[in-house]
Tab-separated table of N, CA and C and ligand atoms in Angstrom:
chain	number	residue	atom	x	y	z
A	1488	MET	N	-14.213	-6.638	-13.399
A	1488	MET	CA	-13.278	-6.894	-14.272
A	1488	MET	C	-11.592	-6.626	-13.315
A	1489	ALA	N	-10.753	-6.983	-13.480
A	1489	ALA	CA	-9.138	-6.764	-12.419
A	1489	ALA	C	-8.582	-5.543	-13.131
A	1490	ASN	N	-8.562	-4.331	-12.022
A	1490	ASN	CA	-7.192	-3.857	-12.841
A	1490	ASN	C	-6.124	-4.491	-13.000
A	1491	PRO	N	-5.615	-3.480	-14.370
A	1491	PRO	CA	-4.710	-3.957	-15.558
A	1491	PRO	C	-4.231	-3.343	-14.106
A	1492	SER	N	-3.945	-2.437	-14.178
A	1492	SER	CA	-1.886	-1.747	-13.976
A	1492	SER	C	-1.887	-2.529	-12.385
A	1493	ALA	N	-2.568	-3.535	-11.441
A	1493	ALA	CA	-2.823	-4.229	-10.602
A	1493	ALA	C	-1.462	-4.367	-9.964
A	1494	VAL	N	0.099	-5.358	-9.482
A	1494	VAL	CA	0.107	-6.868	-8.961
A	1494	VAL	C	-0.376	-7.526	-8.723
A	1495	GLN	N	0.121	-8.619	-10.544
A	1495	GLN	CA	-0.988	-10.089	-10.335
A	1495	GLN	C	0.529	-10.667	-10.294
A	1496	ASP	N	0.603	-12.269	-10.876
A	1496	ASP	CA	1.916	-13.255	-10.416
A	1496	ASP	C	2.537	-12.777	-11.454
A	1497	ILE	N	3.517	-11.832	-12.376
A	1497	ILE	CA	3.498	-11.429	-13.189
A	1497	ILE	C	4.679	-10.943	-12.795
A	1498	GLN	N	5.690	-12.010	-12.378
A	1498	GLN	CA	7.025	-11.236	-11.607
A	1498	GLN	C	8.850	-11.394	-11.997
A	1499	VAL	N	9.486	-10.098	-12.134
A	1499	VAL	CA	10.260	-9.740	-13.767
A	1499	VAL	C	11.374	-8.816	-12.419
A	1500	LEU	N	12.344	-9.536	-12.569
A	1500	LEU	CA	13.002	-8.741	-11.810
A	1500	LEU	C	14.677	-7.796	-12.327
A	1501	LEU	N	14.535	-7.191	-11.513
A	1501	LEU	CA	16.239	-5.937	-12.416
A	1501	LEU	C	17.799	-6.572	-11.276
A	1502	PRO	N	18.233	-6.969	-12.928
A	1502	PRO	CA	19.271	-7.359	-11.754
A	1502	PRO	C	19.985	-6.817	-10.706
A	1503	GLU	N	19.227	-5.319	-10.738
A	1503	GLU	CA	20.248	-4.829	-9.348
A	1503	GLU	C	19.771	-5.986	-8.119
A	1504	GLN	N	17.656	-5.673	-8.234
A	1504	GLN	CA	17.366	-6.188	-6.736
A	1504	GLN	C	16.884	-8.046	-7.110
A	1505	GLU	N	17.888	-9.045	-7.861
A	1505	GLU	CA	18.484	-10.172	-7.944
A	1505	GLU	C	19.871	-10.304	-7.187
A	1506	ALA	N	20.621	-8.907	-7.206
A	1506	ALA	CA	21.660	-8.924	-7.113
A	1506	ALA	C	21.136	-8.716	-5.210
A	1507	THR	N	20.153	-7.668	-4.965
A	1507	THR	CA	19.977	-7.251	-3.400
A	1507	THR	C	19.620	-9.016	-3.010
A	1508	ILE	N	18.568	-9.220	-3.859
A	1508	ILE	CA	18.218	-10.868	-3.330
A	1508	ILE	C	19.412	-11.379	-2.875
A	1509	GLU	N	19.902	-11.823	-3.743
A	1509	GLU	CA	21.066	-12.562	-3.414
A	1509	GLU	C	22.122	-12.056	-2.439
A	1510	GLU	N	22.408	-10.826	-2.112
A	1510	GLU	CA	22.951	-10.557	-0.430
A	1510	GLU	C	22.877	-10.470	0.342
A	1511	ARG	N	20.879	-10.782	0.258
A	1511	ARG	CA	20.169	-11.017	1.807
A	1511	ARG	C	20.281	-12.478	2.523
A	1512	LEU	N	20.626	-12.774	1.250
A	1512	LEU	CA	20.105	-14.498	0.992
A	1512	LEU	C	21.207	-14.827	1.485
A	1513	THR	N	22.538	-14.851	1.355
A	1513	THR	CA	23.757	-14.385	1.843
A	1513	THR	C	23.317	-14.683	3.506
A	1514	GLU	N	22.948	-13.325	3.678
A	1514	GLU	CA	22.627	-13.221	5.288
A	1514	GLU	C	21.562	-13.739	5.905
A	1515	ILE	N	20.538	-13.996	5.175
A	1515	ILE	CA	19.755	-15.183	6.053
A	1515	ILE	C	19.934	-15.896	6.904
A	1516	LEU	N	21.231	-17.387	5.451
A	1516	LEU	CA	21.362	-18.707	5.641
A	1516	LEU	C	22.770	-18.573	6.765
A	1517	TYR	N	23.396	-17.708	6.578
A	1517	TYR	CA	24.497	-18.152	7.321
A	1517	TYR	C	23.847	-17.958	8.686
A	1518	PRO	N	23.639	-18.628	9.554
A	1518	PRO	CA	23.162	-18.858	10.852
A	1518	PRO	C	22.857	-20.346	10.520
A	1519	TYR	N	22.002	-21.190	9.689
A	1519	TYR	CA	21.305	-22.357	9.571
A	1519	TYR	C	23.193	-23.221	8.098
A	1520	GLN	N	22.769	-24.684	8.870
A	1520	GLN	CA	23.504	-26.490	9.032
A	1520	GLN	C	23.431	-26.835	8.301
A	1521	CYS	N	23.177	-25.588	7.526
A	1521	CYS	CA	22.610	-27.234	5.862
A	1521	CYS	C	21.309	-28.252	6.022
A	1522	LYS	N	20.933	-28.037	7.241
A	1522	LYS	CA	19.452	-29.744	7.373
A	1522	LYS	C	18.612	-29.513	6.601
A	1523	GLU	N	17.966	-30.098	6.356
A	1523	GLU	CA	16.663	-30.763	5.350
A	1523	GLU	C	15.343	-30.340	6.448
A	1524	ASP	N	15.797	-30.066	7.831
A	1524	ASP	CA	14.872	-29.284	8.300
A	1524	ASP	C	15.007	-28.221	9.384
A	1525	GLU	N	15.586	-27.558	8.143
A	1525	GLU	CA	15.731	-25.853	8.240
A	1525	GLU	C	14.739	-25.496	7.022
A	1526	LEU	N	13.959	-26.223	6.213
A	1526	LEU	CA	13.330	-25.008	5.188
A	1526	LEU	C	12.780	-24.873	6.015
A	1527	ILE	N	11.032	-24.530	6.099
A	1527	ILE	CA	10.469	-23.774	7.184
A	1527	ILE	C	10.971	-22.651	7.300
A	1528	PRO	N	12.090	-22.447	8.531
A	1528	PRO	CA	12.404	-21.978	8.932
A	1528	PRO	C	13.170	-20.781	8.158
A	1529	ILE	N	13.771	-21.490	6.996
A	1529	ILE	CA	14.470	-21.123	6.911
A	1529	ILE	C	13.586	-19.820	5.010
A	1530	LEU	N	12.151	-20.542	5.104
A	1530	LEU	CA	11.244	-20.210	4.224
A	1530	LEU	C	10.305	-18.737	4.644
A	1531	GLN	N	10.086	-18.996	5.855
A	1531	GLN	CA	9.557	-18.328	7.390
A	1531	GLN	C	10.591	-16.864	6.988
A	1532	GLN	N	12.219	-17.228	7.145
A	1532	GLN	CA	12.427	-15.701	7.241
A	1532	GLN	C	12.047	-15.284	6.135
A	1533	VAL	N	13.003	-15.960	4.910
A	1533	VAL	CA	12.896	-14.875	3.760
A	1533	VAL	C	11.464	-13.964	3.552
A	1534	GLN	N	9.914	-15.442	4.060
A	1534	GLN	CA	9.457	-14.543	3.319
A	1534	GLN	C	8.483	-13.272	4.749
A	1535	ARG	N	9.802	-13.449	5.586
A	1535	ARG	CA	9.535	-12.134	7.062
A	1535	ARG	C	10.965	-10.473	6.266
A	1536	VAL	N	11.616	-10.867	5.763
A	1536	VAL	CA	12.583	-10.361	4.991
A	1536	VAL	C	12.051	-9.219	3.971
A	1537	PHE	N	11.369	-9.815	2.140
A	1537	PHE	CA	10.601	-9.953	1.524
A	1537	PHE	C	9.823	-9.563	1.073
A	1538	GLY	N	8.887	-9.999	2.202
A	1538	GLY	CA	7.333	-10.071	1.922
A	1538	GLY	C	6.639	-11.091	0.972
A	1539	TYR	N	7.662	-11.745	0.211
A	1539	TYR	CA	7.219	-13.253	-0.251
A	1539	TYR	C	8.613	-13.772	-0.040
A	1540	LEU	N	7.851	-14.999	-1.268
A	1540	LEU	CA	9.652	-15.944	-1.416
A	1540	LEU	C	9.861	-15.513	-2.708
A	1541	PRO	N	10.315	-15.097	-3.357
A	1541	PRO	CA	10.974	-14.827	-4.273
A	1541	PRO	C	11.461	-15.736	-4.808
A	1542	GLU	N	11.369	-16.665	-6.481
A	1542	GLU	CA	12.145	-16.963	-7.144
A	1542	GLU	C	13.217	-18.078	-7.448
A	1543	LEU	N	14.278	-16.661	-7.080
A	1543	LEU	CA	15.544	-16.389	-7.157
A	1543	LEU	C	16.121	-17.019	-5.920
A	1544	ALA	N	14.577	-16.710	-4.592
A	1544	ALA	CA	15.489	-17.300	-3.438
A	1544	ALA	C	14.966	-18.718	-2.888
A	1545	MET	N	14.273	-19.489	-3.296
A	1545	MET	CA	13.575	-21.129	-3.522
A	1545	MET	C	14.627	-21.818	-4.142
A	1546	LYS	N	15.422	-21.225	-5.510
A	1546	LYS	CA	15.971	-22.132	-5.806
A	1546	LYS	C	17.714	-22.427	-4.884
A	1547	ARG	N	17.879	-21.125	-5.137
A	1547	ARG	CA	18.723	-20.702	-4.310
A	1547	ARG	C	19.012	-21.699	-2.044
A	1548	ILE	N	18.093	-22.505	-1.849
A	1548	ILE	CA	18.012	-22.438	-0.449
A	1548	ILE	C	17.902	-24.351	-0.694
A	1549	ALA	N	17.723	-24.446	-1.656
A	1549	ALA	CA	17.828	-25.541	-2.557
A	1549	ALA	C	18.622	-26.053	-2.781
A	1550	LYS	N	20.079	-25.474	-3.820
A	1550	LYS	CA	21.201	-25.722	-3.914
A	1550	LYS	C	21.630	-25.535	-1.927
A	1551	PHE	N	21.583	-25.245	-1.250
A	1551	PHE	CA	21.950	-24.787	-0.166
A	1551	PHE	C	21.007	-25.920	1.057
A	1552	LEU	N	19.957	-26.306	0.625
A	1552	LEU	CA	19.755	-27.228	1.733
A	1552	LEU	C	19.719	-29.290	0.972
A	1553	LYS	N	20.526	-29.201	-0.623
A	1553	LYS	CA	20.567	-29.786	-1.186
A	1553	LYS	C	19.685	-30.367	-1.157
A	1554	LEU	N	18.710	-29.693	-1.848
A	1554	LEU	CA	16.727	-30.276	-2.124
A	1554	LEU	C	16.259	-30.236	-3.154
A	1555	PRO	N	15.174	-30.826	-3.411
A	1555	PRO	CA	14.924	-30.288	-5.517
A	1555	PRO	C	15.028	-29.628	-5.055
A	1556	GLU	N	14.437	-28.840	-6.317
A	1556	GLU	CA	13.896	-27.370	-6.338
A	1556	GLU	C	12.502	-27.539	-6.498
A	1557	SER	N	11.650	-29.607	-6.127
A	1557	SER	CA	10.562	-29.491	-6.104
A	1557	SER	C	10.133	-29.556	-5.363
A	1558	THR	N	10.949	-30.058	-3.937
A	1558	THR	CA	10.245	-29.791	-2.615
A	1558	THR	C	10.336	-28.163	-2.191
A	1559	VAL	N	11.265	-27.289	-2.295
A	1559	VAL	CA	11.599	-26.218	-2.319
A	1559	VAL	C	10.091	-25.059	-2.152
A	1560	PHE	N	9.916	-25.703	-3.412
A	1560	PHE	CA	7.852	-24.248	-3.957
A	1560	PHE	C	7.556	-25.793	-3.767
A	1561	GLY	N	7.176	-26.839	-3.660
A	1561	GLY	CA	6.916	-28.102	-3.124
A	1561	GLY	C	5.883	-27.269	-1.712
A	1562	THR	N	6.920	-26.435	-0.941
A	1562	THR	CA	6.656	-26.380	0.335
A	1562	THR	C	5.913	-25.019	0.043
A	1563	GLY	N	7.425	-24.365	-0.539
A	1563	GLY	CA	5.931	-23.112	-0.713
A	1563	GLY	C	4.489	-22.521	-1.242
A	1564	THR	N	4.342	-23.244	-2.473
A	1564	THR	CA	2.972	-23.628	-2.148
A	1564	THR	C	1.423	-24.142	-1.676
A	1565	PHE	N	2.291	-25.076	-0.474
A	1565	PHE	CA	2.043	-25.773	0.091
A	1565	PHE	C	0.911	-24.772	1.910
A	1566	TYR	N	1.595	-23.960	2.384
A	1566	TYR	CA	1.435	-23.833	3.337
A	1566	TYR	C	0.935	-21.922	2.759
A	1567	ALA	N	-0.236	-22.398	3.713
A	1567	ALA	CA	-1.048	-20.768	2.874
A	1567	ALA	C	0.036	-19.845	3.908
A	1568	GLN	N	0.463	-19.599	4.841
A	1568	GLN	CA	1.244	-18.589	5.006
A	1568	GLN	C	2.111	-18.357	4.190
A	1569	PHE	N	2.932	-18.102	2.883
A	1569	PHE	CA	2.955	-17.815	2.173
A	1569	PHE	C	3.912	-17.487	0.972
A	1570	LYS	N	3.665	-16.490	0.887
A	1570	LYS	CA	3.232	-15.853	-0.739
A	1570	LYS	C	4.109	-16.225	-1.862
A	1571	LEU	N	4.033	-16.194	-2.313
A	1571	LEU	CA	5.175	-16.060	-4.371
A	1571	LEU	C	5.194	-14.964	-5.312
A	1572	VAL	N	3.835	-13.975	-4.813
A	1572	VAL	CA	4.359	-12.475	-5.355
A	1572	VAL	C	4.425	-11.436	-4.088
A	1573	PRO	N	4.879	-10.982	-4.525
A	1573	PRO	CA	5.127	-9.185	-3.274
A	1573	PRO	C	3.151	-9.287	-3.416
A	1574	SER	N	3.759	-8.616	-1.898
A	1574	SER	CA	2.332	-8.063	-1.670
A	1574	SER	C	2.340	-6.929	-1.206
A	1575	GLY	N	0.973	-5.877	-0.884
A	1575	GLY	CA	1.040	-4.481	-0.108
A	1575	GLY	C	1.840	-4.754	0.581
A	1576	ARG	N	2.723	-3.797	0.963
A	1576	ARG	CA	3.632	-3.627	2.330
A	1576	ARG	C	2.449	-3.791	3.727
A	1577	ASN	N	0.711	-2.722	3.843
A	1577	ASN	CA	-0.365	-3.205	4.946
A	1577	ASN	C	-1.279	-4.118	4.051
A	1578	ILE	N	-1.577	-5.137	4.554
A	1578	ILE	CA	-2.979	-6.071	4.190
A	1578	ILE	C	-4.273	-5.434	4.461
A	1579	VAL	N	-5.367	-5.588	3.610
A	1579	VAL	CA	-6.452	-5.484	4.256
A	1579	VAL	C	-7.134	-6.482	4.027
A	1580	ARG	N	-7.639	-6.625	4.770
A	1580	ARG	CA	-8.885	-8.503	4.360
A	1580	ARG	C	-10.454	-7.409	4.389
A	1581	VAL	N	-10.594	-8.390	4.225
A	1581	VAL	CA	-12.659	-7.321	4.418
A	1581	VAL	C	-13.365	-9.570	4.619
A	1582	CYS	N	-14.060	-9.810	5.346
A	1582	CYS	CA	-14.459	-10.102	5.583
A	1582	CYS	C	-15.792	-11.536	4.943
A	1583	ARG	N	-15.787	-11.967	3.900
A	1583	ARG	CA	-16.800	-12.846	3.593
A	1583	ARG	C	-17.675	-13.402	4.184
A	1584	GLY	N	-17.491	-14.417	5.137
A	1584	GLY	CA	-18.173	-15.101	6.242
A	1584	GLY	C	-19.849	-14.678	6.041
A	1585	THR	N	-20.436	-15.423	6.644
A	1585	THR	CA	-21.578	-15.814	6.268
A	1585	THR	C	-22.286	-14.376	7.421
A	1586	ALA	N	-22.121	-14.314	8.544
A	1586	ALA	CA	-22.607	-13.415	8.714
A	1586	ALA	C	-22.073	-11.654	8.617
A	1587	CYS	N	-21.106	-12.053	8.206
A	1587	CYS	CA	-20.655	-10.560	7.363
A	1587	CYS	C	-21.275	-10.041	5.899
A	1588	HIS	N	-21.557	-11.218	5.556
A	1588	HIS	CA	-21.654	-10.974	4.126
A	1588	HIS	C	-24.065	-10.796	4.012
A	1589	VAL	N	-23.981	-11.158	5.711
A	1589	VAL	CA	-25.797	-10.675	5.520
A	1589	VAL	C	-25.964	-9.422	5.895
A	1590	ARG	N	-25.100	-8.786	6.736
A	1590	ARG	CA	-25.251	-7.231	6.599
A	1590	ARG	C	-24.161	-6.695	5.960
A	1591	GLY	N	-24.162	-6.573	4.332
A	1591	GLY	CA	-23.829	-6.144	3.476
A	1591	GLY	C	-22.218	-6.080	3.820
A	1592	GLY	N	-21.599	-7.007	3.767
A	1592	GLY	CA	-20.698	-6.798	3.061
A	1592	GLY	C	-20.057	-7.313	2.275
A	1593	ALA	N	-20.514	-7.761	1.290
A	1593	ALA	CA	-20.071	-7.559	-0.410
A	1593	ALA	C	-19.945	-6.365	-1.095
A	1594	ARG	N	-20.509	-5.058	0.015
A	1594	ARG	CA	-20.760	-4.114	-0.666
A	1594	ARG	C	-19.654	-3.319	0.262
A	1595	VAL	N	-19.635	-4.096	1.461
A	1595	VAL	CA	-18.389	-3.096	1.832
A	1595	VAL	C	-17.382	-3.707	1.187
A	1596	LEU	N	-16.805	-4.827	0.384
A	1596	LEU	CA	-16.000	-5.125	-0.149
A	1596	LEU	C	-15.671	-4.394	-0.784
A	1597	ARG	N	-16.585	-4.008	-2.648
A	1597	ARG	CA	-16.987	-3.148	-3.131
A	1597	ARG	C	-16.262	-1.614	-2.829
A	1598	GLU	N	-16.856	-1.266	-1.574
A	1598	GLU	CA	-16.057	-0.393	-1.859
A	1598	GLU	C	-14.764	-0.193	-1.294
A	1599	VAL	N	-14.371	-1.670	-0.481
A	1599	VAL	CA	-12.541	-0.554	-0.314
A	1599	VAL	C	-12.106	-1.750	-1.634
A	1600	GLU	N	-12.675	-2.535	-3.215
A	1600	GLU	CA	-12.193	-2.111	-3.949
A	1600	GLU	C	-12.089	-0.629	-4.758
A	1601	LYS	N	-13.351	-0.383	-4.727
A	1601	LYS	CA	-12.920	0.849	-5.146
A	1601	LYS	C	-12.618	1.877	-4.804
A	1602	ARG	N	-11.784	1.973	-3.461
A	1602	ARG	CA	-11.226	3.311	-3.176
A	1602	ARG	C	-9.658	2.582	-2.958
A	1603	LEU	N	-9.350	1.367	-3.490
A	1603	LEU	CA	-7.489	0.441	-3.412
A	1603	LEU	C	-7.535	0.837	-4.815
A	1604	GLY	N	-8.836	0.085	-6.007
A	1604	GLY	CA	-8.158	0.235	-7.770
A	1604	GLY	C	-8.151	-0.750	-7.892
A	1605	VAL	N	-7.887	-1.642	-6.661
A	1605	VAL	CA	-7.776	-3.442	-6.409
A	1605	VAL	C	-9.164	-4.332	-5.904
A	1606	LYS	N	-8.124	-5.748	-7.204
A	1606	LYS	CA	-9.877	-6.935	-6.365
A	1606	LYS	C	-8.633	-7.626	-5.516
A	1607	PRO	N	-9.694	-8.869	-5.090
A	1607	PRO	CA	-9.319	-9.591	-3.994
A	1607	PRO	C	-7.624	-9.738	-4.793
A	1608	GLY	N	-7.241	-10.485	-4.535
A	1608	GLY	CA	-5.362	-11.359	-4.192
A	1608	GLY	C	-4.396	-10.063	-4.861
A	1609	GLU	N	-4.885	-8.592	-5.325
A	1609	GLU	CA	-3.868	-7.920	-5.737
A	1609	GLU	C	-3.658	-7.196	-5.243
A	1610	SER	N	-3.047	-6.386	-5.680
A	1610	SER	CA	-1.931	-4.871	-4.686
A	1610	SER	C	-1.660	-3.984	-5.052
A	1611	THR	N	-1.574	-2.810	-4.475
A	1611	THR	CA	-2.163	-1.894	-5.458
A	1611	THR	C	-0.395	-1.149	-6.360
A	1612	PRO	N	-0.653	-0.749	-7.691
A	1612	PRO	CA	1.223	-0.233	-7.814
A	1612	PRO	C	2.187	0.111	-6.797
A	1613	ASP	N	1.795	1.135	-6.094
A	1613	ASP	CA	2.526	1.255	-5.106
A	1613	ASP	C	3.437	0.931	-3.845
A	1614	MET	N	2.897	-0.815	-3.994
A	1614	MET	CA	3.031	-1.579	-3.346
A	1614	MET	C	2.881	-1.458	-1.345
A	1615	GLU	N	2.110	-0.362	-1.376
A	1615	GLU	CA	1.150	0.109	-0.258
A	1615	GLU	C	0.069	-0.312	0.260
A	1616	TYR	N	-0.405	-1.228	-0.727
A	1616	TYR	CA	-1.684	-2.038	-0.302
A	1616	TYR	C	-1.913	-3.449	-1.223
A	1617	CYS	N	-2.422	-4.723	-0.225
A	1617	CYS	CA	-3.211	-5.839	-1.019
A	1617	CYS	C	-3.973	-5.893	0.003
A	1618	LEU	N	-4.971	-6.520	-1.004
A	1618	LEU	CA	-6.209	-6.843	-0.245
A	1618	LEU	C	-6.126	-8.283	-0.499
A	1619	GLU	N	-7.494	-8.970	0.817
A	1619	GLU	CA	-7.703	-10.399	0.970
A	1619	GLU	C	-8.894	-10.534	1.291
A	1620	THR	N	-9.861	-11.897	0.992
A	1620	THR	CA	-10.832	-11.808	1.415
A	1620	THR	C	-10.653	-12.975	2.383
A	1621	VAL	N	-11.785	-13.100	3.482
A	1621	VAL	CA	-10.994	-14.266	4.774
A	1621	VAL	C	-12.629	-14.701	5.118
A	1622	ALA	N	-12.963	-16.161	5.269
A	1622	ALA	CA	-13.408	-16.632	5.200
A	1622	ALA	C	-14.025	-16.193	7.218
A	1623	CYS	N	-12.937	-15.786	7.716
A	1623	CYS	CA	-14.078	-15.058	8.960
A	1623	CYS	C	-13.416	-14.666	9.935
A	1624	ILE	N	-13.402	-13.747	10.339
A	1624	ILE	CA	-12.593	-13.056	11.595
A	1624	ILE	C	-12.817	-13.733	12.445
A	1625	GLY	N	-13.210	-13.729	13.653
A	1625	GLY	CA	-13.602	-14.794	14.744
A	1625	GLY	C	-14.407	-13.219	15.636
A	1626	ALA	N	-15.174	-12.627	14.535
A	1626	ALA	CA	-15.733	-10.843	15.429
A	1626	ALA	C	-17.351	-10.857	14.422
A	1627	CYS	N	-17.854	-12.068	14.763
A	1627	CYS	CA	-18.813	-11.683	13.847
A	1627	CYS	C	-19.278	-11.053	14.644
A	1628	ALA	N	-19.790	-10.447	16.044
A	1628	ALA	CA	-21.508	-10.162	16.836
A	1628	ALA	C	-20.482	-8.711	15.400
A	1629	LEU	N	-18.980	-8.030	14.920
A	1629	LEU	CA	-19.086	-6.651	14.789
A	1629	LEU	C	-19.670	-6.636	13.916
A	1630	ALA	N	-19.815	-7.624	12.307
A	1630	ALA	CA	-20.059	-7.777	11.203
A	1630	ALA	C	-21.168	-6.498	10.807
A	1631	PRO	N	-20.583	-6.132	9.685
A	1631	PRO	CA	-19.591	-6.972	8.667
A	1631	PRO	C	-17.909	-5.796	8.929
A	1632	THR	N	-17.286	-6.658	9.269
A	1632	THR	CA	-15.946	-6.728	9.619
A	1632	THR	C	-14.409	-6.615	8.397
A	1633	MET	N	-13.841	-5.362	9.191
A	1633	MET	CA	-12.949	-5.791	7.430
A	1633	MET	C	-11.389	-5.816	8.250
A	1634	VAL	N	-10.187	-5.748	8.512
A	1634	VAL	CA	-8.817	-6.244	9.180
A	1634	VAL	C	-8.150	-5.239	8.655
A	1635	ILE	N	-7.145	-4.244	8.555
A	1635	ILE	CA	-6.442	-3.563	8.038
A	1635	ILE	C	-4.761	-3.466	8.982
A	1636	ASN	N	-3.984	-4.925	8.593
A	1636	ASN	CA	-2.858	-4.948	9.348
A	1636	ASN	C	-3.668	-5.987	10.817
A	1637	ASN	N	-2.765	-4.856	12.661
A	1637	ASN	CA	-4.028	-5.980	12.911
A	1637	ASN	C	-5.523	-5.501	13.930
A	1638	LYS	N	-5.479	-4.121	12.268
A	1638	LYS	CA	-6.570	-2.552	13.977
A	1638	LYS	C	-8.238	-3.871	12.555
A	1639	THR	N	-8.723	-4.595	14.141
A	1639	THR	CA	-9.938	-4.262	13.310
A	1639	THR	C	-10.782	-3.804	12.873
A	1640	TYR	N	-11.120	-3.065	12.689
A	1640	TYR	CA	-12.233	-2.632	12.015
A	1640	TYR	C	-14.478	-2.771	11.521
A	1641	GLY	N	-15.338	-2.712	13.080
A	1641	GLY	CA	-16.671	-3.679	13.169
A	1641	GLY	C	-17.749	-3.051	11.957
A	1642	GLN	N	-19.290	-2.717	11.984
A	1642	GLN	CA	-20.300	-2.346	11.847
A	1642	GLN	C	-19.992	-1.668	10.825
A	1643	MET	N	-18.349	-2.549	9.179
A	1643	MET	CA	-18.540	-2.034	8.680
A	1643	MET	C	-19.913	-0.489	7.738
A	1644	THR	N	-20.344	-0.274	6.710
A	1644	THR	CA	-21.246	0.244	6.175
A	1644	THR	C	-19.762	1.035	5.186
A	1645	THR	N	-20.980	1.330	3.749
A	1645	THR	CA	-20.073	1.682	2.295
A	1645	THR	C	-18.943	3.076	2.910
A	1646	LYS	N	-19.742	3.940	3.661
A	1646	LYS	CA	-19.724	5.147	4.529
A	1646	LYS	C	-18.390	5.174	4.815
A	1647	LYS	N	-18.012	4.011	6.399
A	1647	LYS	CA	-17.374	3.909	7.569
A	1647	LYS	C	-15.971	3.819	7.163
A	1648	ALA	N	-16.041	2.646	4.960
A	1648	ALA	CA	-15.161	1.894	4.968
A	1648	ALA	C	-14.584	3.124	3.715
A	1649	ALA	N	-15.077	4.049	3.335
A	1649	ALA	CA	-14.336	5.239	2.636
A	1649	ALA	C	-13.887	6.055	2.774
A	1650	GLU	N	-14.414	6.025	4.413
A	1650	GLU	CA	-13.685	7.121	6.048
A	1650	GLU	C	-12.419	5.990	6.436
A	1651	VAL	N	-13.118	5.529	6.923
A	1651	VAL	CA	-10.859	4.537	6.821
A	1651	VAL	C	-10.043	4.751	5.981
A	1652	PHE	N	-10.152	4.711	4.873
A	1652	PHE	CA	-9.099	4.941	3.604
A	1652	PHE	C	-8.990	6.759	4.086
A	1653	ASN	N	-9.842	7.351	4.165
A	1653	ASN	CA	-9.600	9.253	4.066
A	1653	ASN	C	-9.053	8.930	4.952
A	1654	GLN	N	-9.049	8.810	5.860
A	1654	GLN	CA	-8.452	8.637	6.683
A	1654	GLN	C	-7.305	8.669	6.817
A	1655	ILE	N	-6.544	6.835	6.982
A	1655	ILE	CA	-5.127	6.996	6.020
A	1655	ILE	C	-4.169	7.295	6.005
A	1656	ARG	N	-4.878	8.205	4.682
A	1656	ARG	CA	-4.413	8.706	3.046
A	1656	ARG	C	-4.418	10.068	4.506
A	1657	ARG	N	-5.429	10.702	5.265
A	1657	ARG	CA	-4.593	12.068	5.699
A	1657	ARG	C	-3.528	11.616	6.551
A	1658	GLU	N	-3.432	10.765	7.144
A	1658	GLU	CA	-2.373	10.426	8.279
A	1658	GLU	C	-0.426	9.869	7.315
A	1659	GLU	N	-0.870	9.548	6.185
A	1659	GLU	CA	0.155	8.841	5.353
A	1659	GLU	C	1.162	10.723	4.701
B	2995	LIG	S1	-17.865	-13.640	9.639
B	2995	LIG	FE1	-17.284	-12.457	9.173
B	2995	LIG	S2	-16.625	-12.087	11.526
B	2995	LIG	FE2	-17.399	-13.625	11.184
């Protein structure tokens, strides 16, 4: 069962958070010309700044580009690169591909879930980590694999996964 305290897809913004989003959006939109083909670059920029696409931002972008909100929301949900809910600062990806699976990838995933206290698709309550699974990271020779941000960890075991997170915690 998923950790109930993990961040899932219910997002309630405080008034000050809304004001911050509004303020940052004004800066983000400033260089754009209100052209329809600017939608994706704007969404990419918003995601870079906030780490996800806040609903409020998508409504404002729709107004700015004079597009129906459904077009903006549709684009935001269509592309896997966009996230609609806030996610942790550090992305942990555990490979679920065949090569990793046959070499114990599921056990590694369970250990990572235990260490972080979240299931795939969730973020830790402190927003430090989000956990994802991937079909293959393209390093099958190192299976089972895990990636934290841009760093790949190969030949993972449950012990090694525990050590990686212990080491990260020590460095924090
Ligand atoms: S299957 Fe895991 S890296 Fe390819």
